[in-house]
Coordinates of N, CA and C in Angstrom, one line a residue:
Chain A
D314 N 0.9 -1.0 -0.1 CA -0.1 0.0 0.1 C 0.9 1.0 -0.2
V315 N 0.7 2.1 -0.8 CA 1.4 3.5 -1.1 C 1.3 4.1 -0.1
K316 N 2.5 4.8 0.5 CA 2.3 5.8 1.5 C 3.1 6.7 1.6
V317 N 2.4 8.1 1.8 CA 3.4 9.3 1.9 C 3.0 9.7 3.4
T318 N 3.9 10.1 4.4 CA 3.6 10.5 5.7 C 4.5 11.8 5.7
Q319 N 3.5 12.9 6.3 CA 4.0 14.1 6.9 C 4.4 14.1 8.4
S320 N 5.2 15.0 9.1 CA 5.8 14.8 10.4 C 5.0 15.4 11.1
S321 N 4.1 16.3 10.7 CA 3.0 16.9 11.6 C 1.6 17.3 11.0
R322 N 0.6 17.1 11.8 CA -0.7 17.5 11.0 C -0.8 19.0 11.1
Y323 N -0.3 19.7 12.4 CA -0.5 20.8 12.8 C 0.6 21.7 13.6
L324 N 1.0 22.8 13.0 CA 2.1 23.3 13.6 C 1.6 24.8 13.9
V325 N 2.1 25.3 15.0 CA 2.0 26.8 15.3 C 3.6 27.0 15.7
K326 N 3.8 28.4 15.0 CA 5.2 29.0 15.0 C 5.0 30.3 15.1
R327 N 6.3 31.0 15.6 CA 6.2 32.5 15.6 C 6.8 33.1 14.4
T328 N 6.6 34.1 14.1 CA 7.5 35.0 13.1 C 8.6 35.2 13.2
G329 N 9.6 34.5 12.2 CA 10.9 34.7 12.3 C 11.5 33.4 12.4
E330 N 10.8 32.5 13.3 CA 11.2 31.0 13.5 C 11.9 30.4 12.3
K331 N 12.6 29.3 12.3 CA 13.0 28.5 11.3 C 12.0 27.4 11.2
V332 N 11.3 27.0 10.2 CA 10.7 25.8 10.4 C 10.9 24.8 9.6
F333 N 11.0 23.5 9.9 CA 11.2 22.2 8.9 C 9.6 21.4 8.8
L334 N 9.3 21.0 7.6 CA 8.3 20.1 7.6 C 9.0 19.2 6.6
E335 N 8.8 17.8 7.3 CA 9.3 16.6 6.6 C 8.1 15.7 6.0
C336 N 8.7 15.2 4.8 CA 7.8 14.2 4.0 C 8.6 13.1 3.8
V337 N 8.0 11.9 4.1 CA 8.8 10.6 3.6 C 7.7 9.9 2.9
Q338 N 8.3 9.1 2.0 CA 7.6 7.9 1.3 C 8.5 6.8 1.2
D339 N 7.4 5.8 1.3 CA 8.1 4.5 1.1 C 7.8 3.6 -0.2
M340 N 7.9 4.4 -1.1 CA 7.7 3.8 -2.5 C 8.9 3.7 -3.5
D341 N 9.9 4.1 -2.8 CA 11.4 4.3 -3.7 C 11.0 5.1 -4.8
H342 N 10.3 6.4 -4.9 CA 10.1 7.2 -5.8 C 11.2 8.0 -6.1
E343 N 11.6 8.3 -7.3 CA 12.6 9.4 -7.5 C 12.1 10.8 -7.3
N344 N 11.0 11.1 -7.3 CA 10.2 12.3 -7.6 C 9.5 12.6 -6.4
M345 N 9.7 13.9 -5.7 CA 8.8 14.4 -4.7 C 8.3 16.0 -4.8
F346 N 7.4 16.2 -4.2 CA 6.9 17.7 -4.3 C 6.4 18.2 -3.1
W347 N 6.7 19.6 -3.1 CA 5.9 20.2 -2.2 C 5.1 21.3 -2.6
Y348 N 3.8 21.2 -2.1 CA 2.8 22.2 -2.6 C 2.3 22.9 -1.3
R349 N 1.8 24.2 -1.5 CA 0.8 25.0 -0.5 C -0.3 24.9 -1.1
Q350 N -1.4 25.0 -0.2 CA -2.7 25.1 -0.7 C -3.6 26.4 0.2
D351 N -4.2 27.4 -0.7 CA -4.6 28.3 0.1 C -5.8 28.7 -0.5
P352 N -7.0 29.1 0.1 CA -8.3 29.3 -0.2 C -8.5 30.1 -1.5
G353 N -9.1 29.8 -2.7 CA -9.2 30.6 -3.5 C -8.2 30.4 -4.6
L354 N -7.0 29.9 -4.1 CA -5.7 29.5 -5.0 C -5.5 28.4 -5.5
G355 N -5.9 27.4 -4.9 CA -5.6 26.1 -5.3 C -4.2 25.6 -4.6
L356 N -3.8 24.5 -5.3 CA -2.3 23.9 -5.2 C -1.5 24.7 -5.8
R357 N -0.5 25.4 -5.1 CA 0.9 26.0 -6.1 C 2.1 25.2 -5.5
L358 N 2.9 25.1 -6.8 CA 3.9 24.2 -6.4 C 5.5 25.2 -5.8
I359 N 5.8 24.6 -4.9 CA 6.8 25.3 -4.0 C 8.3 24.8 -4.7
Y360 N 8.2 23.6 -4.5 CA 9.7 23.0 -5.2 C 9.6 21.6 -5.4
F361 N 10.5 20.9 -6.1 CA 10.0 19.8 -6.3 C 11.7 19.0 -6.5
S362 N 11.8 17.7 -6.1 CA 13.1 17.1 -6.2 C 12.7 15.8 -7.2
Y363 N 13.9 15.5 -8.2 CA 13.7 14.3 -9.0 C 14.9 13.4 -8.7
D364 N 15.5 13.6 -7.8 CA 16.6 12.6 -7.1 C 17.3 13.1 -6.2
V365 N 17.9 12.1 -5.1 CA 18.7 12.8 -4.0 C 19.6 13.8 -4.3
K366 N 19.8 14.8 -3.5 CA 20.4 16.2 -3.6 C 20.2 16.9 -4.9
M367 N 19.0 16.6 -5.7 CA 18.7 17.3 -6.8 C 17.3 18.2 -6.3
K368 N 17.1 19.4 -6.8 CA 16.1 20.2 -6.6 C 16.0 21.3 -7.6
E369 N 14.3 21.6 -8.0 CA 14.1 22.5 -8.6 C 13.1 23.3 -8.1
K370 N 13.2 24.8 -8.5 CA 12.2 25.6 -7.9 C 10.9 25.4 -8.8
G371 N 9.9 25.5 -8.0 CA 8.5 25.5 -8.5 C 8.2 26.8 -9.0
D372 N 6.8 27.5 -8.8 CA 6.1 28.4 -9.0 C 6.4 29.5 -7.9
I373 N 6.5 29.0 -6.9 CA 6.4 30.0 -5.6 C 7.4 29.8 -4.5
P374 N 8.8 29.5 -5.0 CA 9.8 29.1 -3.9 C 10.4 30.1 -3.1
E375 N 9.8 31.6 -3.2 CA 10.6 32.6 -2.3 C 10.1 32.4 -0.7
G376 N 11.2 32.5 -0.1 CA 10.9 32.2 1.3 C 11.3 30.9 2.0
Y377 N 11.4 29.7 0.9 CA 11.6 28.4 1.0 C 12.9 27.8 0.7
S378 N 13.4 26.9 1.2 CA 14.3 26.1 0.8 C 13.7 24.6 0.9
V379 N 14.6 23.7 0.6 CA 14.4 22.3 0.5 C 15.9 21.5 0.6
S380 N 15.4 20.1 1.0 CA 16.7 19.4 1.4 C 16.3 17.9 1.0
R381 N 16.9 17.3 0.2 CA 16.9 15.9 -0.2 C 18.1 15.4 0.1
E382 N 18.5 14.6 1.1 CA 19.8 13.8 1.6 C 19.3 12.5 1.4
K383 N 18.1 12.0 1.5 CA 17.9 10.5 1.2 C 16.7 10.3 0.3
K384 N 16.6 9.3 -0.5 CA 15.7 9.3 -1.5 C 14.2 9.5 -0.9
E385 N 13.9 8.5 0.4 CA 12.8 8.7 1.0 C 12.3 9.9 1.6
R386 N 13.0 10.9 2.0 CA 12.6 12.1 2.4 C 13.2 13.2 2.0
F387 N 12.2 14.1 2.0 CA 12.1 15.7 1.0 C 11.6 16.5 2.3
S388 N 12.6 17.4 2.7 CA 12.3 18.4 3.7 C 12.0 19.9 3.3
L389 N 11.0 20.5 3.6 CA 10.6 21.8 3.2 C 11.2 22.6 4.5
I390 N 11.8 24.0 4.2 CA 12.3 24.9 5.4 C 11.9 26.0 4.8
L391 N 11.5 26.7 6.0 CA 11.0 28.0 6.2 C 12.2 28.6 6.7
E392 N 12.9 29.4 6.1 CA 14.1 29.8 6.9 C 13.8 31.0 8.0
S393 N 12.7 31.9 7.6 CA 12.4 32.7 8.7 C 10.8 33.1 8.5
A394 N 10.2 32.0 9.4 CA 8.6 32.0 9.1 C 7.9 33.4 8.8
S395 N 6.9 33.9 8.0 CA 6.3 35.0 8.2 C 4.9 34.5 8.0
T396 N 3.9 35.6 8.5 CA 2.5 35.1 8.7 C 1.9 35.0 7.1
N397 N 2.5 35.4 6.1 CA 2.0 35.0 4.7 C 2.4 33.8 4.5
Q398 N 3.1 32.8 5.3 CA 3.1 31.4 5.0 C 2.4 30.6 5.8
T399 N 1.4 31.0 6.2 CA 0.3 30.1 7.1 C -0.4 29.7 5.9
S400 N -0.6 28.3 5.9 CA -1.4 27.8 5.0 C -1.3 26.3 5.4
M401 N -1.8 25.5 4.2 CA -1.7 24.1 4.3 C -0.5 23.7 3.4
Y402 N 0.2 22.8 3.9 CA 1.3 22.2 3.0 C 1.2 20.9 2.6
L403 N 1.4 20.7 1.4 CA 1.0 19.3 0.9 C 2.2 18.6 0.3
C404 N 2.6 17.4 0.9 CA 3.7 16.6 -0.2 C 3.0 15.5 -1.1
A405 N 3.9 15.6 -1.9 CA 3.3 14.5 -3.0 C 4.6 13.5 -3.6
S406 N 4.2 12.4 -4.1 CA 5.1 12.0 -4.5 C 4.7 10.8 -5.9
P407 N 5.0 11.1 -7.1 CA 4.6 10.3 -8.1 C 5.7 9.1 -8.4
P408 N 5.1 8.3 -9.3 CA 6.2 7.3 -9.6 C 6.8 7.9 -10.9
A409 N 7.9 7.5 -11.2 CA 8.4 8.2 -12.5 C 8.2 6.8 -13.3
G410 N 7.5 7.4 -14.5 CA 7.2 6.5 -15.6 C 6.7 6.8 -16.7
L411 N 6.1 6.0 -17.6 CA 5.6 6.4 -18.8 C 4.8 7.7 -18.9
A412 N 5.0 8.7 -19.5 CA 4.1 9.8 -19.7 C 2.7 9.4 -19.8
G413 N 1.8 9.9 -18.8 CA 0.2 9.8 -19.2 C -0.3 8.8 -18.5
Q414 N 0.6 7.7 -17.7 CA 0.1 6.6 -17.0 C 0.2 6.7 -15.5
E415 N 0.9 7.9 -14.9 CA 1.2 7.8 -13.6 C 0.2 8.4 -12.8
T416 N 0.2 8.5 -11.6 CA -0.5 9.3 -10.7 C 0.3 10.0 -9.6
Q417 N -0.4 10.7 -8.8 CA 0.4 11.3 -7.6 C -0.1 10.8 -6.3
Y418 N 0.6 10.6 -5.2 CA 0.3 10.1 -4.0 C 0.5 11.4 -3.1
F419 N -0.4 11.6 -2.2 CA -0.3 12.5 -1.5 C -0.3 12.3 0.0
G420 N 0.5 13.2 0.8 CA 0.4 13.1 2.2 C -0.5 13.6 2.7
P421 N -1.2 13.5 4.1 CA -2.2 14.1 4.6 C -2.3 15.6 4.7
G422 N -1.1 16.2 4.6 CA -0.9 17.7 4.7 C -0.4 17.9 6.1
T423 N -0.1 19.1 6.0 CA 0.5 20.0 7.6 C -0.2 21.1 7.5
R424 N -1.0 21.7 8.2 CA -1.8 22.9 8.6 C -0.8 23.7 9.5
L425 N 0.0 24.9 8.8 CA 0.8 25.7 9.6 C 0.3 27.1 9.9
L426 N 0.4 27.3 11.0 CA -0.2 28.7 11.5 C 1.2 29.4 11.9
V427 N 1.3 30.9 11.3 CA 2.5 31.3 11.7 C 1.9 32.6 12.5
L428 N 2.0 32.9 13.8 CA 1.8 34.0 14.4 C 2.4 35.2 14.7
Chain B
K670 N 0.8 30.2 -20.7 CA 0.6 29.5 -19.5 C -0.7 28.5 -19.0
Q671 N -0.3 27.2 -18.8 CA -1.7 26.5 -18.7 C -2.3 26.9 -17.5
E672 N -3.7 27.2 -17.5 CA -4.5 27.6 -16.2 C -5.6 26.5 -16.3
V673 N -5.8 26.2 -15.1 CA -7.1 25.2 -15.3 C -8.1 25.8 -14.2
T674 N -9.3 25.9 -14.8 CA -10.5 26.4 -14.2 C -11.6 25.5 -13.6
Q675 N -12.1 25.3 -12.5 CA -13.0 24.5 -12.2 C -14.4 25.3 -11.7
I676 N -15.7 25.0 -12.5 CA -17.1 25.9 -12.1 C -17.8 24.4 -11.9
P677 N -18.8 24.5 -11.0 CA -18.9 25.6 -10.0 C -17.7 25.5 -9.0
A678 N -17.7 26.5 -8.2 CA -16.7 26.8 -7.1 C -17.4 25.8 -5.8
A679 N -18.7 26.0 -5.9 CA -19.4 25.1 -4.6 C -20.6 24.8 -5.4
L680 N -21.3 23.4 -4.7 CA -22.5 22.9 -5.2 C -23.1 22.2 -4.1
S681 N -24.4 22.5 -4.0 CA -25.2 21.4 -3.0 C -26.3 20.6 -3.5
V682 N -26.3 19.5 -3.4 CA -27.4 18.8 -4.4 C -28.0 18.0 -3.0
P683 N -29.3 17.4 -3.0 CA -29.9 16.6 -2.5 C -29.4 15.0 -2.6
E684 N -29.4 14.2 -1.7 CA -29.0 12.8 -1.9 C -29.6 12.0 -3.2
G685 N -29.1 11.5 -3.9 CA -29.6 10.4 -4.9 C -29.5 11.2 -6.2
E686 N -29.3 12.4 -6.2 CA -29.0 13.2 -7.2 C -27.8 13.0 -8.4
N687 N -27.9 12.8 -9.5 CA -26.7 12.7 -10.3 C -25.9 14.1 -10.8
L688 N -24.8 14.3 -10.8 CA -24.1 15.6 -10.9 C -23.1 15.8 -11.7
V689 N -22.8 16.7 -12.3 CA -21.5 17.0 -13.0 C -20.7 18.2 -12.5
L690 N -19.3 17.9 -12.4 CA -18.3 18.8 -12.2 C -17.6 19.2 -13.3
N691 N -17.4 20.4 -13.6 CA -16.6 20.8 -14.7 C -15.2 21.3 -14.5
C692 N -14.3 21.2 -15.4 CA -12.9 21.4 -15.4 C -12.6 21.9 -16.6
S693 N -11.9 23.1 -16.9 CA -11.4 23.5 -18.2 C -9.7 23.8 -18.3
F694 N -9.2 23.7 -19.1 CA -7.8 24.3 -19.2 C -7.5 24.8 -20.6
T695 N -6.4 25.4 -20.5 CA -6.2 26.6 -21.7 C -5.3 25.9 -22.5
D696 N -4.3 25.2 -22.3 CA -3.6 24.4 -23.4 C -3.8 23.1 -23.6
S697 N -4.1 22.7 -24.5 CA -4.2 21.0 -24.9 C -3.1 20.4 -25.0
A698 N -1.9 20.7 -25.0 CA -0.8 19.8 -24.8 C -0.6 19.3 -23.5
I699 N -1.3 18.3 -23.4 CA -1.1 17.5 -21.9 C -0.8 15.9 -22.2
Y700 N -0.4 15.8 -20.9 CA -0.2 14.2 -21.0 C -1.2 13.6 -20.5
N701 N -1.8 14.2 -19.2 CA -3.1 13.3 -18.5 C -4.1 14.5 -18.1
L702 N -5.0 14.2 -17.6 CA -6.0 15.0 -16.9 C -6.2 13.9 -15.3
Q703 N -6.0 14.4 -14.3 CA -6.7 13.6 -13.1 C -7.5 14.2 -12.3
W704 N -8.6 13.6 -11.8 CA -9.5 14.0 -10.6 C -9.1 13.7 -9.3
F705 N -8.9 14.5 -8.3 CA -8.6 14.3 -7.0 C -9.9 14.4 -6.3
R706 N -10.0 13.7 -4.9 CA -10.8 14.1 -4.0 C -10.3 14.7 -2.6
Q707 N -10.5 15.6 -2.1 CA -10.0 16.1 -0.9 C -10.9 16.2 0.5
D708 N -10.8 15.6 1.5 CA -11.8 15.7 2.7 C -11.2 16.9 3.6
P709 N -12.1 17.5 4.4 CA -11.5 18.5 4.9 C -10.3 18.2 5.9
G710 N -9.5 19.1 5.6 CA -8.1 19.0 6.3 C -7.3 17.9 5.9
K711 N -7.5 17.3 5.0 CA -7.1 16.1 4.7 C -6.0 16.3 3.3
G712 N -5.3 15.3 2.9 CA -4.6 15.3 1.7 C -5.5 15.0 0.5
L713 N -4.9 15.0 -0.6 CA -5.4 14.5 -1.9 C -5.7 13.0 -2.0
T714 N -6.7 12.4 -2.8 CA -7.0 11.2 -3.0 C -7.3 11.2 -4.6
S715 N -6.3 10.1 -5.5 CA -6.5 10.3 -6.8 C -8.0 9.5 -7.2
L716 N -8.7 10.1 -7.7 CA -10.0 9.1 -8.3 C -9.9 8.8 -9.5
L717 N -9.6 9.3 -10.7 CA -9.4 8.8 -11.9 C -8.3 9.6 -12.6
L718 N -7.7 8.8 -13.4 CA -6.7 9.6 -14.2 C -7.0 8.9 -15.8
I719 N -7.0 10.0 -16.5 CA -7.4 10.3 -18.0 C -6.1 10.3 -19.0
Q720 N -5.7 9.3 -19.9 CA -4.5 9.7 -20.4 C -5.0 10.6 -21.6
S721 N -3.9 11.3 -22.3 CA -4.8 12.3 -23.6 C -5.0 11.5 -24.5
S722 N -4.7 10.4 -24.6 CA -5.3 9.4 -25.9 C -6.9 9.2 -25.5
Q723 N -7.4 8.9 -24.4 CA -8.3 8.3 -23.7 C -9.6 9.5 -23.7
R724 N -10.9 9.0 -23.9 CA -12.0 9.7 -23.8 C -12.5 10.0 -22.6
E725 N -12.5 8.6 -22.0 CA -13.2 8.8 -20.6 C -12.5 7.5 -19.6
Q726 N -13.1 7.7 -18.3 CA -12.4 6.8 -17.5 C -13.7 6.6 -16.4
T727 N -13.8 5.1 -16.1 CA -14.8 5.1 -15.2 C -14.3 4.2 -13.9
S728 N -15.1 4.7 -12.4 CA -14.8 3.9 -11.5 C -16.0 3.9 -10.5
G729 N -16.7 3.0 -10.6 CA -17.9 2.6 -9.8 C -19.1 3.8 -10.3
R730 N -19.3 4.5 -9.3 CA -20.4 5.7 -9.7 C -19.6 6.8 -10.5
L731 N -18.4 6.9 -10.4 CA -17.5 8.1 -11.1 C -17.5 7.8 -12.5
N732 N -17.6 9.1 -13.4 CA -17.2 8.9 -14.7 C -16.5 10.1 -15.1
A733 N -15.2 10.1 -15.7 CA -14.9 11.4 -15.9 C -14.4 11.2 -17.6
S734 N -14.6 12.5 -18.3 CA -14.6 12.4 -19.6 C -13.5 13.5 -20.0
L735 N -12.7 13.3 -21.0 CA -12.0 14.4 -21.5 C -12.1 14.7 -23.0
D736 N -12.2 15.9 -23.1 CA -12.3 16.4 -24.5 C -11.0 17.4 -24.8
K737 N -9.7 16.9 -25.1 CA -8.8 17.6 -25.1 C -8.8 18.8 -26.1
S738 N -9.3 18.6 -27.2 CA -9.2 19.6 -28.4 C -10.0 20.9 -28.0
S739 N -11.3 20.8 -27.2 CA -11.7 21.7 -26.4 C -11.4 22.4 -25.2
G740 N -10.4 21.6 -24.5 CA -10.0 21.8 -23.3 C -10.8 21.7 -22.0
R741 N -11.6 20.6 -22.1 CA -12.7 20.4 -21.2 C -12.8 18.9 -20.5
S742 N -13.0 19.0 -19.3 CA -13.1 17.6 -18.7 C -14.5 18.0 -17.7
T743 N -15.2 16.7 -17.5 CA -16.4 16.5 -16.5 C -16.0 15.2 -15.9
L744 N -16.6 15.4 -14.5 CA -16.7 14.5 -13.7 C -18.2 14.0 -13.3
Y745 N -18.6 13.1 -13.6 CA -20.1 12.5 -13.5 C -20.1 11.9 -12.1
I746 N -20.7 12.4 -11.2 CA -21.1 11.4 -10.3 C -22.7 11.0 -10.0
A747 N -22.9 9.6 -10.2 CA -24.2 9.1 -10.1 C -24.6 8.6 -8.8
A748 N -26.2 9.0 -8.7 CA -26.7 8.5 -7.4 C -25.7 9.3 -6.1
S749 N -25.5 10.4 -6.0 CA -24.9 11.1 -5.0 C -25.3 10.8 -3.6
Q750 N -24.1 10.7 -2.7 CA -24.6 10.2 -1.5 C -24.0 11.2 -0.4
P751 N -24.4 11.3 0.9 CA -23.7 12.2 1.5 C -22.2 12.1 1.7
G752 N -21.6 10.7 1.7 CA -20.1 10.5 1.9 C -19.6 10.9 0.7
D753 N -20.1 11.5 -0.2 CA -19.6 12.0 -1.4 C -18.8 13.6 -1.2
S754 N -19.7 14.0 -0.2 CA -19.4 15.5 0.1 C -17.7 15.7 0.2
A755 N -17.2 16.6 -0.4 CA -15.7 16.9 -0.2 C -15.4 17.8 -1.3
T756 N -14.2 18.2 -1.2 CA -13.9 19.2 -2.4 C -13.3 18.4 -3.6
Y757 N -13.6 18.6 -4.8 CA -13.1 17.7 -6.1 C -12.0 18.8 -6.9
L758 N -10.7 18.5 -7.1 CA -10.0 19.0 -8.0 C -9.7 18.2 -9.2
C759 N -9.4 18.9 -10.3 CA -8.8 18.6 -11.2 C -7.4 19.1 -11.4
A760 N -6.6 18.4 -12.0 CA -5.2 18.7 -12.5 C -4.7 18.2 -13.7
V761 N -3.8 19.1 -14.4 CA -3.5 18.4 -15.7 C -1.8 18.4 -15.7
R762 N -1.4 17.6 -16.4 CA 0.1 17.2 -16.4 C 0.5 17.8 -18.0
P763 N 1.3 19.3 -17.9 CA 1.4 19.7 -19.2 C 2.6 18.8 -19.8
Q764 N 2.8 18.8 -21.2 CA 3.6 18.3 -21.7 C 4.7 19.1 -21.8
G765 N 6.2 18.7 -22.1 CA 7.2 19.3 -22.1 C 7.9 19.5 -20.6
G766 N 7.3 18.8 -19.6 CA 7.8 18.9 -18.3 C 8.6 17.7 -17.8
G767 N 9.1 17.1 -18.9 CA 10.1 16.3 -18.6 C 9.5 14.9 -17.9
A768 N 10.5 14.0 -17.1 CA 10.1 13.0 -16.2 C 9.4 13.6 -14.7
T769 N 9.4 14.6 -14.5 CA 8.9 15.3 -13.1 C 7.9 15.3 -12.7
N770 N 6.7 15.0 -13.5 CA 5.5 14.9 -13.4 C 4.9 16.0 -12.7
K771 N 5.2 17.1 -13.1 CA 4.4 18.4 -12.6 C 3.0 18.6 -13.0
L772 N 2.1 18.9 -12.0 CA 1.1 19.1 -12.2 C 0.4 20.5 -12.3
I773 N -0.5 21.0 -12.9 CA -1.3 22.4 -12.7 C -2.6 21.8 -12.1
F774 N -3.0 22.5 -11.0 CA -4.3 22.4 -10.5 C -5.3 23.4 -10.6
G775 N -6.7 23.0 -10.6 CA -7.6 23.9 -10.6 C -8.1 24.2 -9.2
T776 N -8.9 25.1 -8.7 CA -9.1 25.9 -7.3 C -10.2 24.6 -6.7
G777 N -10.9 23.9 -7.5 CA -11.7 22.9 -7.0 C -13.2 23.2 -6.7
T778 N -14.0 22.2 -6.8 CA -15.4 22.5 -6.6 C -16.0 21.7 -5.1
L779 N -16.3 22.5 -4.2 CA -16.6 22.1 -3.0 C -18.0 21.5 -3.2
L780 N -18.0 20.3 -2.9 CA -19.6 19.6 -3.2 C -20.1 19.0 -1.8
A781 N -21.4 19.3 -1.6 CA -22.4 19.2 -0.4 C -23.4 18.4 -1.0
V782 N -23.5 17.0 -0.5 CA -24.5 16.4 -0.6 C -25.5 16.2 0.6
Q783 N -26.8 16.7 0.5 CA -27.6 16.6 1.8 C -28.3 15.4 1.8
P784 N -28.6 14.9 3.1 CA -29.2 13.5 3.3 C -30.5 14.0 3.2

């Protein structure tokens, strides 16, 4: 059974704190993604990784960084949290495969509140 | 730039009704289109994936169609039940994204099925 887990369901942090969001997949997938989801804006891609130590910026990378030291783990880092980073954060991991035939598996999400 | 739109943003129907959710996209150069379900405060669950060469996919009471040339997809839910209440999102995988499987999401339709 495919599984993507995220380290926290809910987090409350203060402005200026460094925040780590962890995502782990047990499917041996190369690709891993971080999205944020906001009302009226849908899911927006922050960063993704297609292999260990490889990363690419998504559509809204500002204020974020990522780390992929092991294949199964992809971390999203908020270097100095701000209130506009209050959001739902979703990790996803699709299998690398033939174009058109794959799906994406999502974690349960982390709801972050920055005060 | 690919844009995905879902109409309506919210829908309320009585139990037992058949209903249709709509998704439109601006660029027909896609590998596939997926429909996801999201329960409140949770991650996304893939419902149906339609490859660009396909016209429809069915799973139980769900049927998704794809008209790539007109940039439209519909999700048909037969005999709706209160347990179908959730947010439904569609997402396209644009061509040209390489093996990274990036998706572009719509903002979703919030469905409430009244008992």
